[in-house]
Structures are given as structure tokens and as C-alpha cells.
Amino acid sequence: MRNAKSAGLLAVCLLSVPALGACAKSAAAPESDPPAVVETVPGSDVKTVQLTDDAAQAAGISTAPVTQASAPGQLRIPYSAVMYYLDGSTWTYQVQAKNTFRRVPIRVQSISGQVATLTAGPPVGSQVVTVGAPEVLGAELEISGEQ
């Protein structure tokens, strides 16, 4: 059973996503390989989510690099890569390998237009998910899209 925070986060994310079920198999669909494999990183509560090529395409996954902001110690990512948790914490999905993602906490200093300036986050040059993060979250929480 999922905890209330996970369910609430999912509800918040799903409100803006018209077709989260794109990555989930239908109850009427024949048995096949799952659209995602979720694995816990040993020694932590962090998980990686690996989508099949079809699931990543259905989710419309797009990424962008983390860049250095003008001030030392600050990073920049597209605002679309910022995800909010119910408790106000922020995070993003960092690309680990092809179609493989890990949720990473970030600290947002400011938002200007479509750019978020961070004081903590993934390293410069790493890729973050800008489109499809709610679908990756659904896969991570093992939500079928029919719940």
C-alpha cells in the first residue's frame, strides 16, 4: 500500500498529464514485457527507472542539460524539469543511461520565466527530464494509470 504522500504527489502530477497510462499496460492487453523496470539503488531509498524504448516514446521523454549559472555555486535547468513534492521539496529526474532515470533532490533559488536557478542539484552537463517526468514518476511508484 502506498503512503499518503506518494499518493498525493501522484495526484498532483497526474492532474496536468492527460495520458499517464501511456506507459502502463492495459488490463485487457496481452501479457508482455513491462514498460518499465524499477530498481532500488543499494544502500538507499533511491530508485532508478528504466523505460522500454516504446514507453519512453509514448511518454514523449525529452531532456536538457544542467548548465552553470552566472553566480558561483548555482546551476540552471529548464523550469519544466522541476517537480514538486507535497511537502514543498523539489526534485528532478536525472538521466543515468538511455531511458534510465533517477529522481534527484534539488534546491531552487529562483525561477525566471522558463529557467530555474538552483543552489543544489545534478552536476553541470548532466541531462534532466523536461517532458515526461510525471510518467517516469508513475512508473517509479508502479502506478498502472488505471487507478
XYZ file of N, CA and C in Angstrom:
441
model
N 0.838 -1.177 0.000
C 0.000 0.000 0.000
C 0.881 1.237 0.000
N 0.578 2.195 -0.843
C 1.347 3.429 -0.931
C 1.002 4.339 0.228
N 1.987 5.143 0.655
C 1.681 6.081 1.724
C 0.946 7.286 1.155
N 0.371 8.091 2.037
C -0.453 9.229 1.614
C 0.358 10.248 0.841
N 1.621 10.451 1.220
C 2.448 11.420 0.499
C 2.668 10.977 -0.938
N 2.991 9.699 -1.161
C 3.205 9.204 -2.522
C 1.936 9.342 -3.344
N 0.819 8.982 -2.765
C -0.451 9.080 -3.485
C -0.781 10.528 -3.795
N -0.523 11.424 -2.838
C -0.794 12.842 -3.058
C 0.096 13.425 -4.123
N 1.378 13.056 -4.124
C 2.302 13.541 -5.142
C 1.841 13.077 -6.509
N 1.448 11.842 -6.582
C 0.978 11.311 -7.853
C -0.254 12.061 -8.312
N -1.184 12.329 -7.401
C -2.401 13.049 -7.775
C -2.062 14.434 -8.292
N -1.139 15.125 -7.642
C -0.743 16.457 -8.094
C -0.148 16.377 -9.487
N 0.720 15.411 -9.720
C 1.369 15.282 -11.027
C 0.388 14.878 -12.111
N -0.539 14.012 -11.794
C -1.440 13.480 -12.800
C -2.450 14.496 -13.295
N -2.753 15.494 -12.486
C -3.741 16.480 -12.898
C -3.326 17.206 -14.168
N -2.024 17.320 -14.412
C -1.564 18.043 -15.591
C -1.172 17.116 -16.726
N -1.351 15.817 -16.562
C -0.939 14.865 -17.585
C -2.168 14.157 -18.143
N -2.501 14.394 -19.412
C -3.706 13.815 -19.965
C -3.661 12.307 -20.151
N -2.477 11.705 -20.318
C -2.447 10.283 -20.643
C -1.310 9.569 -19.936
N -1.336 9.540 -18.603
C -0.288 8.846 -17.877
C -0.273 7.371 -18.242
N -1.399 6.817 -18.589
C -1.492 5.403 -18.901
C -0.678 4.985 -20.100
N -0.048 5.906 -20.797
C 0.728 5.565 -21.975
C 1.845 4.583 -21.648
N 2.367 4.635 -20.430
C 3.460 3.749 -20.046
C 2.975 2.497 -19.336
N 1.714 2.409 -19.047
C 1.193 1.275 -18.298
C 0.447 0.341 -19.224
N 0.578 -0.948 -18.957
C -0.149 -1.875 -19.804
C -1.607 -1.948 -19.381
N -2.473 -2.115 -20.323
C -3.903 -2.195 -20.062
C -4.245 -3.568 -19.504
N -5.282 -3.623 -18.703
C -5.723 -4.907 -18.156
C -6.168 -5.842 -19.266
N -6.635 -5.271 -20.376
C -7.091 -6.082 -21.491
C -5.951 -6.465 -22.429
N -4.786 -5.853 -22.259
C -3.661 -6.130 -23.154
C -3.059 -7.486 -22.828
N -2.527 -8.153 -23.841
C -1.881 -9.440 -23.576
C -0.620 -9.232 -22.738
N -0.226 -10.270 -21.998
C 0.972 -10.200 -21.174
C 2.188 -9.980 -22.065
N 3.037 -9.057 -21.664
C 4.267 -8.785 -22.388
C 5.269 -8.234 -21.399
N 6.429 -7.874 -21.892
C 7.429 -7.280 -21.016
C 6.866 -5.996 -20.421
N 7.189 -5.710 -19.166
C 6.694 -4.470 -18.548
C 7.313 -3.254 -19.241
N 6.591 -2.129 -19.252
C 7.107 -0.927 -19.902
C 8.247 -0.271 -19.122
N 8.411 -0.664 -17.851
C 9.470 -0.074 -17.032
C 9.994 -1.089 -16.031
N 11.266 -0.962 -15.718
C 11.894 -1.752 -14.663
C 12.372 -0.769 -13.610
N 11.941 -0.994 -12.368
C 12.298 -0.108 -11.264
C 13.208 -0.881 -10.321
N 14.368 -0.293 -10.023
C 15.320 -0.939 -9.135
C 15.773 0.035 -8.063
N 15.892 -0.454 -6.825
C 16.397 0.365 -5.731
C 17.915 0.391 -5.801
N 18.488 1.577 -5.609
C 19.937 1.709 -5.554
C 20.379 1.149 -4.207
N 21.277 0.151 -4.189
C 21.693 -0.474 -2.923
C 22.157 0.550 -1.892
N 21.674 0.367 -0.663
C 22.075 1.234 0.440
C 21.338 2.553 0.507
N 20.247 2.707 -0.273
C 19.500 3.966 -0.237
C 18.039 3.698 -0.552
N 17.235 4.746 -0.451
C 15.842 4.617 -0.849
C 15.626 5.179 -2.256
N 16.715 5.493 -2.940
C 16.664 5.998 -4.308
C 16.414 4.841 -5.264
N 15.595 5.105 -6.269
C 15.307 4.085 -7.276
C 15.692 4.602 -8.652
N 16.027 3.664 -9.521
C 16.199 4.012 -10.927
C 15.016 3.437 -11.685
N 14.627 4.143 -12.733
C 13.516 3.714 -13.571
C 14.057 3.573 -14.984
N 13.952 2.367 -15.540
C 14.378 2.159 -16.915
C 13.143 1.857 -17.753
N 12.861 2.733 -18.706
C 11.723 2.561 -19.602
C 12.150 1.816 -20.855
N 11.220 1.065 -21.425
C 11.483 0.488 -22.736
C 11.491 1.624 -23.752
N 12.024 1.365 -24.931
C 12.020 2.387 -25.979
C 10.595 2.829 -26.294
N 9.665 1.872 -26.373
C 8.271 2.208 -26.678
C 7.653 3.074 -25.581
N 7.926 2.752 -24.313
C 7.370 3.531 -23.203
C 7.953 4.939 -23.187
N 9.252 5.067 -23.433
C 9.879 6.396 -23.459
C 9.299 7.232 -24.597
N 9.069 6.598 -25.738
C 8.483 7.317 -26.871
C 7.034 7.702 -26.558
N 6.271 6.816 -25.969
C 4.874 7.108 -25.631
C 4.780 8.239 -24.612
N 5.736 8.299 -23.693
C 5.745 9.357 -22.676
C 6.272 10.673 -23.235
N 6.866 10.627 -24.420
C 7.401 11.841 -25.037
C 8.615 12.389 -24.308
N 9.427 11.503 -23.740
C 10.579 11.925 -22.944
C 11.479 12.875 -23.737
N 11.744 14.024 -23.134
C 12.709 14.993 -23.661
C 13.614 15.397 -22.509
N 14.847 15.738 -22.834
C 15.806 16.122 -21.800
C 16.550 17.389 -22.199
N 17.216 17.972 -21.222
C 18.052 19.147 -21.445
C 19.203 19.087 -20.441
N 20.319 19.746 -20.760
C 21.460 19.700 -19.843
C 21.325 20.678 -18.681
N 21.957 20.318 -17.580
C 22.131 21.231 -16.456
C 23.273 22.158 -16.862
N 23.085 23.464 -16.672
C 24.125 24.422 -17.034
C 24.566 25.215 -15.805
N 25.724 25.827 -15.936
C 26.256 26.675 -14.862
C 25.574 28.033 -14.951
N 25.093 28.528 -13.816
C 24.530 29.874 -13.770
C 25.679 30.871 -13.682
N 25.359 32.152 -13.796
C 26.408 33.180 -13.773
C 27.090 33.299 -12.415
N 26.388 33.020 -11.336
C 26.981 33.100 -9.996
C 27.613 31.763 -9.614
N 28.737 31.794 -8.918
C 29.378 30.548 -8.476
C 28.440 29.723 -7.594
N 28.493 28.409 -7.779
C 27.679 27.512 -6.955
C 26.226 27.417 -7.362
N 25.856 28.044 -8.457
C 24.472 27.989 -8.918
C 24.381 27.236 -10.243
N 23.282 26.557 -10.411
C 23.012 25.771 -11.607
C 21.739 26.280 -12.252
N 21.547 25.912 -13.513
C 20.308 26.268 -14.201
C 19.756 25.032 -14.904
N 18.427 24.882 -14.794
C 17.720 23.840 -15.540
C 16.428 24.461 -16.062
N 15.858 23.867 -17.101
C 14.539 24.351 -17.531
C 13.534 24.173 -16.389
N 12.655 25.149 -16.224
C 11.637 25.060 -15.173
C 10.779 23.810 -15.352
N 10.598 23.369 -16.583
C 9.789 22.167 -16.837
C 10.408 20.912 -16.231
N 11.676 20.959 -15.843
C 12.335 19.804 -15.227
C 12.144 19.775 -13.709
N 11.558 20.822 -13.145
C 11.358 20.906 -11.694
C 10.057 20.201 -11.322
N 10.146 19.289 -10.364
C 8.970 18.594 -9.848
C 8.843 18.951 -8.371
N 7.586 19.105 -7.914
C 7.317 19.488 -6.522
C 6.681 18.334 -5.764
N 7.119 18.129 -4.520
C 6.522 17.147 -3.636
C 5.527 17.867 -2.740
N 4.600 17.148 -2.142
C 3.579 17.759 -1.294
C 4.150 18.575 -0.143
N 5.297 18.169 0.375
C 5.898 18.901 1.500
C 6.683 20.129 1.041
N 6.649 20.436 -0.242
C 7.338 21.607 -0.767
C 8.735 21.321 -1.281
N 9.246 20.112 -1.049
C 10.576 19.786 -1.560
C 10.527 19.687 -3.086
N 11.671 19.895 -3.688
C 11.754 19.879 -5.149
C 12.782 18.858 -5.598
N 12.578 18.324 -6.784
C 13.478 17.332 -7.358
C 13.327 17.311 -8.862
N 14.207 16.579 -9.505
C 14.176 16.406 -10.951
C 14.594 14.988 -11.259
N 14.326 14.527 -12.468
C 14.808 13.219 -12.902
C 16.063 13.416 -13.728
N 17.161 12.820 -13.276
C 18.443 12.882 -13.967
C 18.593 11.628 -14.821
N 19.079 11.809 -16.039
C 19.317 10.685 -16.944
C 20.572 9.950 -16.477
N 20.448 8.633 -16.297
C 21.577 7.796 -15.883
C 22.192 7.063 -17.074
N 21.341 6.668 -18.002
C 21.727 5.965 -19.227
C 20.520 6.084 -20.154
N 20.605 5.503 -21.341
C 19.486 5.593 -22.279
C 18.208 5.078 -21.606
N 17.183 5.936 -21.561
C 15.870 5.604 -20.994
C 15.916 5.177 -19.526
N 16.970 5.557 -18.806
C 17.114 5.217 -17.393
C 17.255 6.512 -16.598
N 16.421 6.657 -15.560
C 16.310 7.918 -14.835
C 16.359 7.681 -13.331
N 16.858 8.694 -12.614
C 16.905 8.647 -11.155
C 16.398 9.982 -10.625
N 15.512 9.915 -9.636
C 14.988 11.134 -9.015
C 16.073 11.721 -8.114
N 16.348 13.022 -8.290
C 17.419 13.705 -7.566
C 16.841 14.944 -6.891
N 17.108 15.121 -5.593
C 16.620 16.347 -4.932
C 17.366 17.565 -5.464
N 16.643 18.680 -5.557
C 17.239 19.947 -5.980
C 16.808 21.032 -5.005
N 17.549 22.136 -4.990
C 17.169 23.285 -4.176
C 17.030 24.470 -5.121
N 15.801 24.942 -5.287
C 15.518 26.040 -6.207
C 15.746 27.368 -5.488
N 16.575 28.206 -6.088
C 16.795 29.538 -5.541
C 15.797 30.522 -6.130
N 15.586 30.431 -7.462
C 14.653 31.347 -8.112
C 14.177 30.749 -9.434
N 13.076 31.324 -9.894
C 12.526 30.937 -11.194
C 12.296 32.223 -11.968
N 12.818 32.252 -13.180
C 12.641 33.407 -14.047
C 12.200 32.894 -15.413
N 10.934 33.126 -15.731
C 10.408 32.613 -16.996
C 10.446 31.101 -17.017
N 11.161 30.548 -17.971
C 11.236 29.096 -18.132
C 12.532 28.503 -17.574
N 13.257 29.270 -16.748
C 14.541 28.818 -16.207
C 14.493 28.818 -14.687
N 14.942 27.702 -14.096
C 15.073 27.603 -12.643
C 16.550 27.678 -12.283
N 16.873 28.543 -11.345
C 18.237 28.638 -10.840
C 18.290 27.846 -9.543
N 19.271 26.950 -9.446
C 19.388 26.030 -8.319
C 20.634 26.330 -7.501
N 20.567 26.020 -6.199
C 21.753 26.055 -5.354
C 22.233 24.640 -5.058
N 21.466 23.640 -5.461
C 21.863 22.237 -5.335
C 21.108 21.434 -6.382
N 21.808 20.464 -6.966
C 21.174 19.622 -7.976
C 22.203 18.771 -8.699
N 21.790 18.170 -9.796
C 22.709 17.325 -10.558
C 23.884 18.142 -11.109
N 24.998 17.497 -11.404
C 26.170 18.226 -11.891
C 25.947 18.858 -13.268
N 26.691 19.932 -13.504
C 26.662 20.608 -14.802
C 26.956 19.584 -15.894
N 26.190 19.668 -16.969
C 26.376 18.767 -18.106
C 25.493 17.541 -18.067
N 24.994 17.164 -16.887
C 24.101 16.013 -16.835
C 22.762 16.397 -17.456
N 22.051 15.423 -17.942
C 20.754 15.640 -18.580
C 19.637 15.424 -17.569
N 18.594 16.275 -17.645
C 17.415 16.127 -16.796
C 16.175 16.040 -17.692
N 15.158 15.357 -17.194
C 13.923 15.169 -17.955
C 13.105 16.461 -17.917
N 12.758 16.966 -19.113
C 11.952 18.185 -19.212
C 10.521 17.885 -19.641
N 10.313 16.767 -20.305
C 8.978 16.321 -20.707
C 8.878 14.837 -20.375
N 7.810 14.448 -19.681
C 7.583 13.041 -19.367
C 7.903 12.650 -17.940
N 8.324 13.602 -17.097
C 8.657 13.259 -15.712
C 7.475 12.668 -14.943
N 6.233 13.164 -15.120
C 5.123 12.530 -14.400
C 4.937 11.056 -14.789
N 5.224 10.734 -16.036
C 5.129 9.329 -16.454
C 6.232 8.499 -15.813
N 7.437 9.054 -15.697
C 8.528 8.350 -15.026
C 8.168 8.147 -13.551
N 7.591 9.175 -12.932
C 7.143 9.051 -11.541
C 6.108 7.931 -11.409
N 5.155 7.889 -12.318
C 4.144 6.832 -12.278
C 4.774 5.454 -12.365
N 5.779 5.325 -13.228
C 6.489 4.047 -13.342
C 7.254 3.754 -12.050
N 7.906 4.781 -11.484
C 8.671 4.580 -10.248
C 7.773 4.117 -9.111
N 6.585 4.714 -9.009
C 5.652 4.351 -7.937
C 4.793 3.137 -8.301
N 5.054 2.599 -9.497
C 4.348 1.415 -10.002
C 2.857 1.623 -10.069
N 2.484 2.789 -10.611
C 1.082 3.140 -10.834
C 0.749 2.739 -12.261
N -0.311 2.001 -12.444
C -0.644 1.496 -13.772
C -1.332 2.522 -14.659
N -1.813 3.615 -14.100
C -2.538 4.588 -14.900
C -4.032 4.318 -14.906
N -4.435 3.185 -14.333
C -5.838 2.822 -14.291
C -6.390 2.934 -12.879
N -5.628 3.505 -11.988
C -6.053 3.588 -10.588
C -6.633 4.929 -10.274
